[in-house]
Amino acid sequence: MHGLMMSMPLQISSLLRHADRYHGDTQIVSRTVEGGIHRYTYSEAHRRARQLANALGALGVRPADRIGTLAWNGFRHFEIYYATSGSAAICHTINPRLFPEQIVYIVNHAADQYVFFDLTFLKLVEGIAPHCKGVRGWVAMTDKAHMPDSTLDLLCYEDLINGHSDDYTWPEFDENTASSLCYTSGTTGNPKGVLYSHRSTILHAYAAGLPDALNLAARDVVMPVVPMFHANAWSLPYACPLAGCKMVFPGAALDGASVYELFETEKVTMSAGVPTVWLGLLQHVEQHDLRFSTFRRTVIGGSACPPAMIRTFEESYDVQVLHAWGMTEMSPLGTVCTFKSQQANLDREAQYALQAKQGRPIYGVDMKIVDDDGKELPWDGKAFGDLLVRGPWITAEYLGGEGGNPLREDGEGRKWFPTGDVATIDRDGFMQITDRSKDVIKSGGEWISSIDLENTAMAHPAVKEAAVIGVVHPKWDERPLLIVVKKPGAALAREELLQFFQGKVAKWWLPDDVVFVDELPHTATGKVLKTKLREDYKAHKLPGT
Ligand code: ADP
């Protein structure tokens, strides 16, 4: 027997229609690539998205066609999100920080029909275009006045939509239709395409807004610092219209001074980004002795958030840190770290220890840790194993069947996605990542958590950023090598830093050596590029070997 409720497919177009109808005057503010600030409302965004949907139709874009973007966070990118998915085409966000060869691979693999790009990426586009034969047109996301000279015959975004009316009715279709596409960063092997559906996106957006997730309300002013090409900016372009938040897009200016300026002028209350961006912001406010007038909470994920950063945000700036974990394959949100009632009265130190964990699953995500034989491990906060997840916004397979079937089936016929992370889960259900499985340091048959050591190093006041990798050791197989970037002007010696570890980690975890460097290499999504560090230091001679 079926229930007797209205049957309405969950569709992305409904988010913008809702924002237009009930939050029509709420603003969307963008720092533009051309210079200056652009400001309009959800109503105008909706109108222009409909014009763009008509323009796409006139270009011959059909349902399921992939439309690529190489763009920062801004109002035109937002319009493309909705015009493509809303008209049953697929919004394919491409990370412009990848190597050009990887971008060529991705554009061709996805069979993108058109690629929309910000002017910043003109040279990149001119370089890759000859290798992307299937692309029918390259659209510069600007107006006529700013159209660049180019070796390519470019289309102009504003000209494209100006010629079209906003008379467009979003079509209704099956909620399982593909909506958007994002490739994993591919630090190992070729990037793989994660294909989201309307249903998975809407369910994820509902969950993202929950109080124990990103906690979004219509009174919030939200700045997604995390790029819209990084796992759909962690759902904010969907979850903000759902909640009716004012949105502030930072464009290409992600340095501390520019982000701080927009926070203050637009009265931003909430933001989200990877730890490296916040390092830049904190450095700026510390150097200039600034305070935040309205900024009260920030979501930090993509890499482990160092406890020292949580402490600085909360104690010095009264900004609540929501430590979150997820991955492109998970749309991306999996867990967020917020307290339960029984933890509200813990002393502050115990709370900080808890906040270093990646947190509890949002309803919709189920998780477990297993040993090498697939046997579930206890939730005691100590046992660690492979972290598996399942849920309606988690990938079942990659585009084109790339890499085969990624899922593992348990004894009861349930399918799980292996995250590639190694984690513990405590009895309250708080998960803590100890490592990416390929980054674990194996010393004498035991595992050392590189994240724990990095967090400890970053608690030292002279340390800006730290990474720990395993280096070959004749007796122990591998031993930890600590690679450190000092804060500008700070003095710090190897022995002093090693001394700082005493009593904070098990003795046999102590790094065998410390190397000071000017900067660490990062991946296209802001994680420390450990494959490069392992390559660079593979011949490093540890003391006593
Ligand atoms: P995203 O693009 O969303 O960063 P990726 O698929 O590139 O996702 O990377 C996901 C991986 O990033 C996770 O499997 C995990 O190893 C790492 N990661 C994400 N968030 C955290 C976190 N809070 N702490 C530790 N590692 C994290």
Coordinates of C-alpha atoms and ligand atoms in Angstrom, one line a residue:
M1 CA 0.0 0.0 0.0
H2 CA 1.4 3.4 -1.0
G3 CA 1.1 6.4 1.2
L4 CA -1.2 9.1 0.0
M5 CA 1.2 12.0 -0.1
M6 CA 1.9 14.2 -3.1
S7 CA 4.6 12.8 -5.3
M8 CA 7.0 15.5 -6.2
P9 CA 10.5 14.7 -7.5
L10 CA 13.3 16.3 -5.5
Q11 CA 14.8 18.7 -8.0
I12 CA 17.6 21.3 -7.8
S13 CA 15.5 23.9 -9.6
S14 CA 13.1 23.9 -6.6
L15 CA 15.8 25.4 -4.4
L16 CA 16.2 28.6 -6.4
R17 CA 12.5 28.8 -7.0
H18 CA 12.0 28.7 -3.3
A19 CA 14.7 31.3 -2.6
D20 CA 13.1 33.6 -5.2
R21 CA 9.6 33.2 -3.8
Y22 CA 10.4 33.4 -0.1
H23 CA 13.7 35.2 0.1
G24 CA 13.5 37.2 -3.2
D25 CA 15.2 40.3 -1.8
T26 CA 18.0 38.5 0.0
Q27 CA 21.3 39.4 -1.5
I28 CA 24.0 37.5 -3.3
V29 CA 27.3 39.5 -3.3
S30 CA 30.3 38.6 -5.4
R31 CA 33.8 39.9 -5.6
T32 CA 34.3 39.8 -9.4
V33 CA 37.3 38.7 -11.3
E34 CA 37.0 41.9 -13.5
G35 CA 37.3 44.1 -10.3
G36 CA 34.7 45.5 -7.9
I37 CA 31.7 44.0 -6.1
H38 CA 28.6 42.7 -7.8
R39 CA 25.4 42.7 -5.8
Y40 CA 21.9 41.4 -6.7
T41 CA 19.1 39.2 -5.2
Y42 CA 17.9 35.7 -5.3
S43 CA 15.0 36.9 -7.6
E44 CA 17.5 38.4 -10.1
A45 CA 19.7 35.2 -9.9
H46 CA 16.6 33.1 -10.7
R47 CA 15.6 35.4 -13.6
R48 CA 19.1 35.2 -15.1
A49 CA 19.4 31.4 -14.5
R50 CA 16.2 31.1 -16.6
Q51 CA 17.6 33.2 -19.3
L52 CA 20.7 31.0 -19.3
A53 CA 18.6 27.9 -19.5
N54 CA 17.0 29.3 -22.6
A55 CA 20.4 30.2 -24.0
L56 CA 21.7 26.7 -23.4
G57 CA 18.7 25.3 -25.2
A58 CA 19.4 27.6 -28.1
L59 CA 23.1 26.3 -28.2
G60 CA 21.7 22.9 -28.6
V61 CA 22.4 21.6 -25.1
R62 CA 20.2 18.6 -24.4
P63 CA 19.4 16.7 -21.2
A64 CA 22.4 14.8 -19.8
D65 CA 24.9 17.0 -21.8
R66 CA 27.8 17.9 -19.6
I67 CA 28.7 21.6 -19.2
G68 CA 32.1 22.3 -17.8
T69 CA 33.1 25.2 -15.6
L70 CA 36.5 26.6 -14.7
A71 CA 35.5 29.3 -12.3
W72 CA 35.8 30.9 -8.9
N73 CA 32.9 31.4 -6.5
G74 CA 30.7 34.1 -8.1
F75 CA 27.2 34.9 -9.2
R76 CA 27.7 33.7 -12.8
H77 CA 29.0 30.3 -11.5
F78 CA 25.9 30.1 -9.3
E79 CA 23.6 30.8 -12.2
I80 CA 25.4 28.0 -14.2
Y81 CA 24.8 25.6 -11.4
Y82 CA 21.1 26.1 -11.6
A83 CA 20.6 26.7 -15.3
T84 CA 22.4 23.4 -16.2
S85 CA 21.0 21.1 -13.5
G86 CA 17.6 22.7 -13.6
S87 CA 17.2 22.0 -17.4
A88 CA 18.4 18.4 -16.9
A89 CA 21.9 19.0 -18.2
I90 CA 24.9 18.3 -16.0
C91 CA 27.0 20.9 -14.3
H92 CA 30.6 19.7 -14.4
T93 CA 32.8 21.8 -12.1
I94 CA 36.5 21.4 -12.9
N95 CA 39.3 22.2 -10.5
P96 CA 41.5 24.8 -12.4
R97 CA 44.4 24.1 -10.0
L98 CA 44.9 20.6 -11.5
F99 CA 47.7 20.2 -14.1
P100 CA 46.5 21.1 -17.6
E101 CA 47.0 17.5 -18.8
Q102 CA 44.6 16.3 -16.0
I103 CA 42.1 19.0 -17.0
V104 CA 42.3 17.8 -20.7
Y105 CA 41.7 14.2 -19.5
I106 CA 38.7 15.3 -17.4
V107 CA 37.1 17.4 -20.1
N108 CA 37.4 14.6 -22.6
H109 CA 36.4 11.9 -20.3
A110 CA 33.3 13.8 -19.3
A111 CA 32.6 14.7 -22.9
D112 CA 31.9 18.3 -22.0
Q113 CA 29.9 20.1 -24.7
Y114 CA 30.6 23.7 -23.6
V115 CA 33.1 25.0 -21.0
F116 CA 32.4 28.3 -19.1
F117 CA 35.4 30.0 -17.6
D118 CA 36.5 33.0 -15.6
L119 CA 38.9 35.4 -17.3
T120 CA 41.6 34.3 -14.8
F121 CA 41.8 31.0 -16.8
L122 CA 42.0 32.4 -20.3
K123 CA 45.6 31.2 -20.9
L124 CA 44.7 27.8 -19.4
V125 CA 41.7 27.5 -21.7
E126 CA 43.8 28.6 -24.8
G127 CA 46.3 25.9 -23.9
I128 CA 43.9 23.0 -23.5
A129 CA 41.3 23.9 -26.2
P130 CA 43.3 22.2 -29.1
H131 CA 43.3 19.0 -27.0
C132 CA 39.6 19.1 -26.2
K133 CA 38.1 18.4 -29.7
G134 CA 34.6 17.5 -28.3
V135 CA 34.0 21.0 -26.8
R136 CA 31.7 22.9 -29.0
G137 CA 32.3 26.3 -27.5
W138 CA 34.2 28.2 -24.7
V139 CA 32.2 30.8 -22.9
A140 CA 34.0 33.7 -21.1
M141 CA 32.1 34.5 -18.0
T142 CA 32.1 38.3 -18.5
D143 CA 30.4 41.1 -20.4
K144 CA 31.3 42.6 -23.7
A145 CA 33.4 45.4 -22.3
H146 CA 35.7 42.9 -20.7
M147 CA 36.0 40.3 -23.5
P148 CA 39.7 39.5 -24.0
D149 CA 41.6 39.1 -27.2
S150 CA 42.0 35.4 -27.7
T151 CA 43.4 32.9 -30.1
L152 CA 40.0 31.2 -29.7
D153 CA 36.6 32.2 -31.0
L154 CA 35.1 32.8 -27.6
L155 CA 31.4 33.2 -26.6
C156 CA 30.6 36.0 -24.2
Y157 CA 28.4 35.1 -21.2
E158 CA 26.4 38.3 -21.0
D159 CA 25.8 38.4 -24.7
L160 CA 24.7 34.8 -24.6
I161 CA 22.0 35.4 -22.0
N162 CA 21.0 39.0 -23.0
G163 CA 19.5 37.7 -26.2
H164 CA 17.1 35.4 -24.3
S165 CA 13.9 35.9 -22.4
D166 CA 13.5 34.7 -18.8
D167 CA 10.3 32.9 -19.8
Y168 CA 11.3 29.4 -18.9
T169 CA 9.5 26.7 -16.9
W170 CA 11.9 24.3 -15.1
P171 CA 11.0 20.9 -16.4
E172 CA 9.9 18.1 -14.1
F173 CA 11.7 14.8 -14.3
D174 CA 12.9 11.8 -12.3
E175 CA 14.7 12.8 -9.2
N176 CA 17.4 10.2 -9.9
T177 CA 18.5 12.1 -13.0
A178 CA 22.2 13.1 -12.9
S179 CA 22.6 16.8 -11.9
S180 CA 26.3 17.5 -11.5
L181 CA 29.7 16.0 -11.9
C182 CA 33.0 16.4 -9.9
Y183 CA 36.2 14.5 -10.4
T184 CA 38.3 13.3 -7.5
S185 CA 41.6 15.1 -7.2
G186 CA 43.4 12.0 -8.5
T187 CA 46.6 12.1 -6.4
T188 CA 46.9 8.4 -7.4
G189 CA 45.9 7.4 -10.9
N190 CA 43.6 9.3 -13.1
P191 CA 40.8 11.4 -11.6
K192 CA 37.5 9.6 -11.4
G193 CA 34.1 11.2 -12.0
V194 CA 31.6 11.4 -9.2
L195 CA 28.1 11.9 -10.7
Y196 CA 25.5 13.4 -8.3
S197 CA 21.8 13.2 -8.8
H198 CA 19.0 15.7 -8.0
R199 CA 17.8 13.4 -5.3
S200 CA 21.2 13.0 -3.6
T201 CA 21.9 16.7 -3.9
I202 CA 18.6 17.7 -2.3
L203 CA 18.8 15.2 0.5
H204 CA 22.4 16.3 1.2
A205 CA 21.4 19.9 1.2
Y206 CA 18.6 19.3 3.7
A207 CA 21.0 17.5 6.0
A208 CA 23.8 20.1 5.5
G209 CA 21.5 22.8 7.0
L210 CA 20.8 20.9 10.2
P211 CA 21.8 22.5 13.5
D212 CA 24.4 19.8 14.2
A213 CA 25.7 20.1 10.7
L214 CA 26.4 23.5 9.0
N215 CA 23.5 25.0 11.1
L216 CA 22.1 27.4 8.4
A217 CA 19.3 29.9 9.0
A218 CA 17.7 32.7 7.0
R219 CA 19.4 35.2 9.3
D220 CA 22.9 34.0 8.3
V221 CA 25.3 35.6 5.9
V222 CA 27.4 32.8 4.5
M223 CA 30.6 33.1 2.6
P224 CA 31.7 29.8 0.9
V225 CA 35.5 30.2 0.8
V226 CA 35.7 26.6 -0.2
P227 CA 35.6 26.7 -4.0
M228 CA 32.5 25.7 -6.0
F229 CA 34.8 23.3 -7.9
H230 CA 35.7 21.5 -4.6
A231 CA 32.8 19.1 -4.0
N232 CA 30.1 21.7 -4.8
A233 CA 31.5 24.1 -2.1
W234 CA 30.3 21.5 0.5
S235 CA 26.7 22.0 -0.6
L236 CA 26.5 25.8 0.3
P237 CA 25.2 26.8 -3.2
Y238 CA 22.3 24.5 -2.6
A239 CA 21.8 24.7 1.2
C240 CA 21.9 28.5 1.3
P241 CA 19.0 29.0 -1.1
L242 CA 17.2 26.2 0.8
A243 CA 17.6 28.1 4.1
G244 CA 17.4 31.6 2.6
C245 CA 20.9 32.8 3.7
K246 CA 22.5 35.9 2.2
M247 CA 25.5 34.6 0.2
V248 CA 28.9 36.3 -0.3
F249 CA 31.2 34.9 -3.0
P250 CA 34.9 35.8 -2.6
G251 CA 35.9 35.3 -6.3
A252 CA 39.6 34.7 -6.8
A253 CA 40.8 36.7 -3.7
L254 CA 41.2 34.1 -1.0
D255 CA 44.1 35.9 0.8
G256 CA 43.5 36.8 4.5
A257 CA 43.1 40.6 3.8
S258 CA 40.5 40.2 1.1
V259 CA 38.5 37.6 3.0
Y260 CA 38.6 39.7 6.1
E261 CA 37.4 42.8 4.2
L262 CA 34.4 41.0 2.8
F263 CA 33.6 39.4 6.2
E264 CA 33.3 42.9 7.7
T265 CA 31.7 44.9 4.8
E266 CA 29.0 42.2 4.2
K267 CA 28.6 41.2 7.9
V268 CA 29.4 37.5 7.2
T269 CA 28.3 35.3 10.1
M270 CA 29.4 31.9 8.8
S271 CA 32.0 30.5 6.4
A272 CA 33.6 27.2 5.4
G273 CA 37.0 26.3 4.0
V274 CA 40.1 24.1 4.3
P275 CA 42.7 24.7 7.1
T276 CA 45.3 26.4 4.8
V277 CA 42.9 29.3 3.9
W278 CA 42.2 29.9 7.6
L279 CA 46.0 30.0 8.3
G280 CA 46.1 33.0 5.9
L281 CA 43.1 34.7 7.5
L282 CA 44.4 34.2 11.1
Q283 CA 47.8 35.4 10.2
H284 CA 46.3 38.6 8.8
V285 CA 44.1 39.4 11.8
E286 CA 46.9 38.6 14.2
Q287 CA 49.3 40.8 12.4
H288 CA 46.9 43.7 12.3
D289 CA 45.3 43.1 15.7
L290 CA 41.8 42.9 14.1
R291 CA 38.6 41.4 15.5
F292 CA 35.5 40.0 13.7
S293 CA 32.3 42.0 14.2
T294 CA 29.8 39.4 12.9
F295 CA 31.7 36.2 12.0
R296 CA 30.7 33.6 14.6
R297 CA 31.2 30.1 13.1
T298 CA 33.3 28.4 10.5
V299 CA 33.3 24.9 9.1
I300 CA 36.8 23.5 8.7
G301 CA 37.5 20.3 6.8
G302 CA 39.2 18.7 3.7
S303 CA 42.2 18.0 6.0
A304 CA 42.4 17.6 9.7
C305 CA 41.9 20.9 11.5
P306 CA 44.8 21.4 13.9
P307 CA 43.6 21.7 17.5
A308 CA 45.7 24.9 17.8
M309 CA 43.6 26.5 15.1
I310 CA 40.4 25.6 16.9
R311 CA 41.7 27.1 20.1
T312 CA 42.8 30.3 18.4
F313 CA 39.5 30.8 16.6
E314 CA 37.5 30.1 19.7
E315 CA 39.6 31.8 22.5
S316 CA 41.0 34.8 20.6
Y317 CA 38.2 35.5 18.2
D318 CA 35.0 34.0 19.6
V319 CA 34.5 32.0 16.4
Q320 CA 33.0 28.5 16.8
V321 CA 34.8 25.9 14.8
L322 CA 32.8 23.1 13.2
H323 CA 35.3 20.4 12.3
A324 CA 33.9 18.4 9.4
W325 CA 34.9 15.4 7.4
G326 CA 33.8 14.2 4.0
M327 CA 35.0 13.5 0.5
T328 CA 33.9 14.2 -3.1
E329 CA 32.4 10.7 -3.2
M330 CA 30.1 11.7 -0.2
S331 CA 28.7 14.9 -1.7
P332 CA 30.9 15.7 0.5
L333 CA 29.5 15.8 4.1
G334 CA 29.9 12.8 6.3
T335 CA 30.5 14.0 9.9
V336 CA 30.6 17.2 11.8
C337 CA 31.9 17.7 15.4
T338 CA 29.3 19.2 17.7
F339 CA 28.6 18.4 21.3
K340 CA 25.7 16.4 22.7
S341 CA 24.0 17.5 25.9
Q342 CA 26.2 15.2 28.0
Q343 CA 29.3 16.9 26.7
A344 CA 28.1 20.5 27.1
N345 CA 29.4 20.6 30.7
L346 CA 32.8 18.9 30.1
D347 CA 35.7 21.1 31.0
R348 CA 37.1 23.2 28.2
E349 CA 40.2 21.0 27.7
A350 CA 38.1 17.9 27.3
Q351 CA 35.9 19.7 24.8
Y352 CA 39.0 20.8 22.8
A353 CA 40.1 17.1 22.7
L354 CA 36.7 16.2 21.4
Q355 CA 36.8 18.9 18.8
A356 CA 40.0 17.5 17.3
K357 CA 37.9 14.6 16.2
Q358 CA 36.0 14.7 12.9
G359 CA 32.7 14.2 14.6
R360 CA 29.4 12.3 14.4
P361 CA 27.6 11.2 11.2
I362 CA 24.9 13.4 9.9
Y363 CA 21.6 11.5 9.7
G364 CA 21.7 9.8 6.2
V365 CA 25.3 8.6 6.6
D366 CA 26.1 5.3 8.3
M367 CA 29.7 4.3 9.1
K368 CA 31.8 1.6 10.6
I369 CA 35.4 0.7 11.0
V370 CA 36.7 -2.8 10.0
D371 CA 39.9 -4.8 10.2
D372 CA 41.7 -6.3 7.3
D373 CA 39.2 -9.2 7.1
G374 CA 36.2 -6.9 7.0
K375 CA 35.3 -7.6 10.7
E376 CA 33.7 -4.6 12.5
L377 CA 35.9 -3.1 15.2
P378 CA 34.7 -1.8 18.5
W379 CA 33.7 1.8 19.2
D380 CA 36.1 2.3 22.0
G381 CA 38.0 5.3 20.6
K382 CA 41.2 3.2 20.4
A383 CA 40.7 0.4 17.9
F384 CA 41.4 1.8 14.4
G385 CA 40.6 0.4 11.0
D386 CA 39.3 1.1 7.5
L387 CA 36.4 3.5 7.6
L388 CA 33.4 2.4 5.5
V389 CA 30.3 4.5 4.8
R390 CA 26.9 4.1 3.2
G391 CA 24.0 6.5 2.5
P392 CA 21.8 8.1 -0.2
W393 CA 24.4 10.8 -1.1
I394 CA 27.4 8.4 -1.3
T395 CA 28.9 7.2 -4.6
A396 CA 27.9 3.7 -5.8
E397 CA 30.2 3.8 -8.9
Y398 CA 32.3 6.2 -10.9
L399 CA 31.4 7.7 -14.3
G400 CA 32.1 5.2 -17.0
G401 CA 32.6 2.4 -14.5
E402 CA 36.2 3.7 -14.0
G403 CA 38.1 1.6 -11.4
G404 CA 35.4 -1.1 -11.3
N405 CA 32.9 -1.6 -8.5
P406 CA 34.2 0.4 -5.5
L407 CA 31.7 -1.1 -3.0
R408 CA 32.2 -3.8 -0.5
E409 CA 29.3 -6.0 0.6
D410 CA 28.9 -7.2 4.2
G411 CA 27.5 -10.5 5.4
E412 CA 23.9 -9.0 5.4
G413 CA 24.0 -7.9 1.8
R414 CA 24.5 -4.2 2.6
K415 CA 26.9 -2.3 0.4
W416 CA 29.6 0.0 1.9
F417 CA 31.9 2.5 0.3
P418 CA 35.5 2.3 1.5
T419 CA 36.7 5.8 2.2
G420 CA 40.5 5.0 2.2
D421 CA 40.7 6.6 5.6
V422 CA 41.8 4.9 8.8
A423 CA 39.8 6.0 11.9
T424 CA 38.6 5.3 15.4
I425 CA 35.1 5.7 16.7
D426 CA 34.4 6.3 20.4
R427 CA 31.4 5.1 22.4
D428 CA 29.5 8.3 21.7
G429 CA 29.9 7.8 18.0
F430 CA 32.6 10.4 17.4
M431 CA 34.9 9.4 14.6
Q432 CA 38.5 10.4 14.4
I433 CA 40.7 10.0 11.4
T434 CA 44.1 8.8 12.2
D435 CA 45.3 8.8 8.6
R436 CA 44.7 8.4 5.0
S437 CA 45.5 4.6 4.7
K438 CA 48.4 5.4 2.3
D439 CA 49.8 7.9 4.7
V440 CA 50.0 5.7 7.8
I441 CA 53.5 5.3 9.1
K442 CA 54.3 1.6 9.9
S443 CA 57.0 1.3 12.5
G444 CA 58.0 -2.1 13.7
G445 CA 54.6 -3.6 12.8
E446 CA 52.7 -0.8 14.7
W447 CA 51.0 2.2 13.2
I448 CA 51.8 5.8 13.9
S449 CA 49.2 8.5 13.1
S450 CA 50.8 11.2 11.0
I451 CA 47.8 13.5 11.8
D452 CA 48.4 13.2 15.6
L453 CA 52.0 14.2 15.2
E454 CA 51.1 17.1 12.8
N455 CA 48.5 18.4 15.3
T456 CA 51.1 18.2 18.1
A457 CA 53.7 20.1 16.1
M458 CA 51.2 22.8 15.0
A459 CA 50.3 23.4 18.7
H460 CA 53.9 24.9 19.0
P461 CA 53.6 28.7 18.8
A462 CA 56.4 29.0 16.3
V463 CA 55.0 26.5 13.9
K464 CA 52.8 27.6 11.0
E465 CA 52.3 24.3 9.2
A466 CA 53.6 20.8 9.6
A467 CA 53.6 17.5 7.8
V468 CA 54.8 14.0 8.9
I469 CA 55.7 11.3 6.5
G470 CA 57.2 7.8 6.9
V471 CA 60.9 7.4 5.8
V472 CA 62.5 4.1 5.3
H473 CA 64.4 2.8 8.4
P474 CA 66.7 -0.3 8.4
K475 CA 65.4 -1.6 11.6
W476 CA 61.8 -0.3 12.0
D477 CA 60.7 -0.3 8.3
E478 CA 59.5 3.3 8.6
R479 CA 60.0 6.1 11.1
P480 CA 58.3 9.5 11.2
L481 CA 60.0 12.6 9.6
L482 CA 58.6 15.9 10.6
I483 CA 58.6 18.7 8.0
V484 CA 57.9 22.1 9.3
V485 CA 57.1 25.7 8.1
K486 CA 57.9 28.2 10.8
K487 CA 55.8 31.3 11.4
P488 CA 57.3 34.4 9.8
G489 CA 60.2 35.7 11.9
A490 CA 59.9 32.8 14.5
A491 CA 63.0 31.1 15.8
L492 CA 62.8 27.4 16.5
A493 CA 65.5 24.7 16.7
R494 CA 65.1 21.0 16.0
E495 CA 65.8 19.9 19.6
E496 CA 63.4 22.4 21.1
L497 CA 60.6 21.2 18.8
L498 CA 61.3 17.5 19.6
Q499 CA 61.3 18.4 23.3
F500 CA 57.8 19.9 22.9
F501 CA 56.5 16.4 21.9
Q502 CA 57.7 14.9 25.3
G503 CA 54.7 13.8 27.3
K504 CA 52.3 14.6 24.5
V505 CA 52.7 11.5 22.4
A506 CA 54.0 7.9 23.1
K507 CA 57.8 7.9 23.2
W508 CA 58.1 5.6 20.3
W509 CA 56.0 8.0 18.2
L510 CA 58.6 10.8 18.5
P511 CA 59.7 11.9 15.0
D512 CA 63.3 10.8 14.3
D513 CA 64.1 14.0 12.6
V514 CA 62.9 17.5 11.8
V515 CA 63.4 19.4 8.5
F516 CA 62.5 23.1 8.2
V517 CA 61.2 24.3 4.9
D518 CA 59.8 27.6 3.5
E519 CA 56.6 26.0 2.3
L520 CA 54.8 22.7 1.9
P521 CA 53.4 21.4 -1.4
H522 CA 49.6 21.3 -1.6
T523 CA 47.1 19.4 -3.7
A524 CA 44.5 21.2 -5.9
T525 CA 42.1 20.9 -2.9
G526 CA 44.5 22.3 -0.4
K527 CA 45.8 19.1 1.3
V528 CA 49.5 18.6 1.9
L529 CA 50.8 16.7 -1.1
K530 CA 52.4 13.8 0.8
T531 CA 53.2 11.8 -2.4
K532 CA 55.6 14.7 -3.3
L533 CA 57.1 14.9 0.2
R534 CA 57.7 11.1 0.2
E535 CA 59.4 11.4 -3.2
D536 CA 61.5 14.4 -2.1
Y537 CA 62.6 12.8 1.2
K538 CA 62.8 9.2 0.1
A539 CA 66.6 9.3 0.5
H540 CA 66.6 11.3 3.7
K541 CA 69.1 9.9 6.1
L542 CA 67.6 9.7 9.6
P543 CA 70.0 10.3 12.5
G544 CA 71.6 7.1 13.8
T545 CA 71.1 5.1 10.5
Ligands
ADP1 P1 37.4 16.8 -0.8 O1 37.6 17.1 -2.3 O2 36.1 17.1 -0.3 O3 38.5 17.3 0.1 P2 38.6 14.5 -1.4 O4 37.8 13.4 -2.0 O5 39.6 15.3 -2.2 O6 37.5 15.4 -0.8 O7 39.3 14.1 -0.2 C1 38.7 13.4 0.9 C2 39.7 13.1 1.9 O8 40.1 14.2 2.6 C3 39.1 12.2 3.0 O9 39.0 10.9 2.6 C4 40.1 12.5 4.1 O10 41.3 11.7 3.9 C5 40.5 13.9 3.9 N1 39.7 14.7 4.8 C6 38.6 15.5 4.6 N2 38.2 16.1 5.7 C7 39.1 15.8 6.7 C8 39.2 16.1 8.1 N3 38.4 16.9 8.7 N4 40.2 15.5 8.8 C9 41.1 14.7 8.2 N5 41.0 14.3 6.9 C10 40.0 14.9 6.1

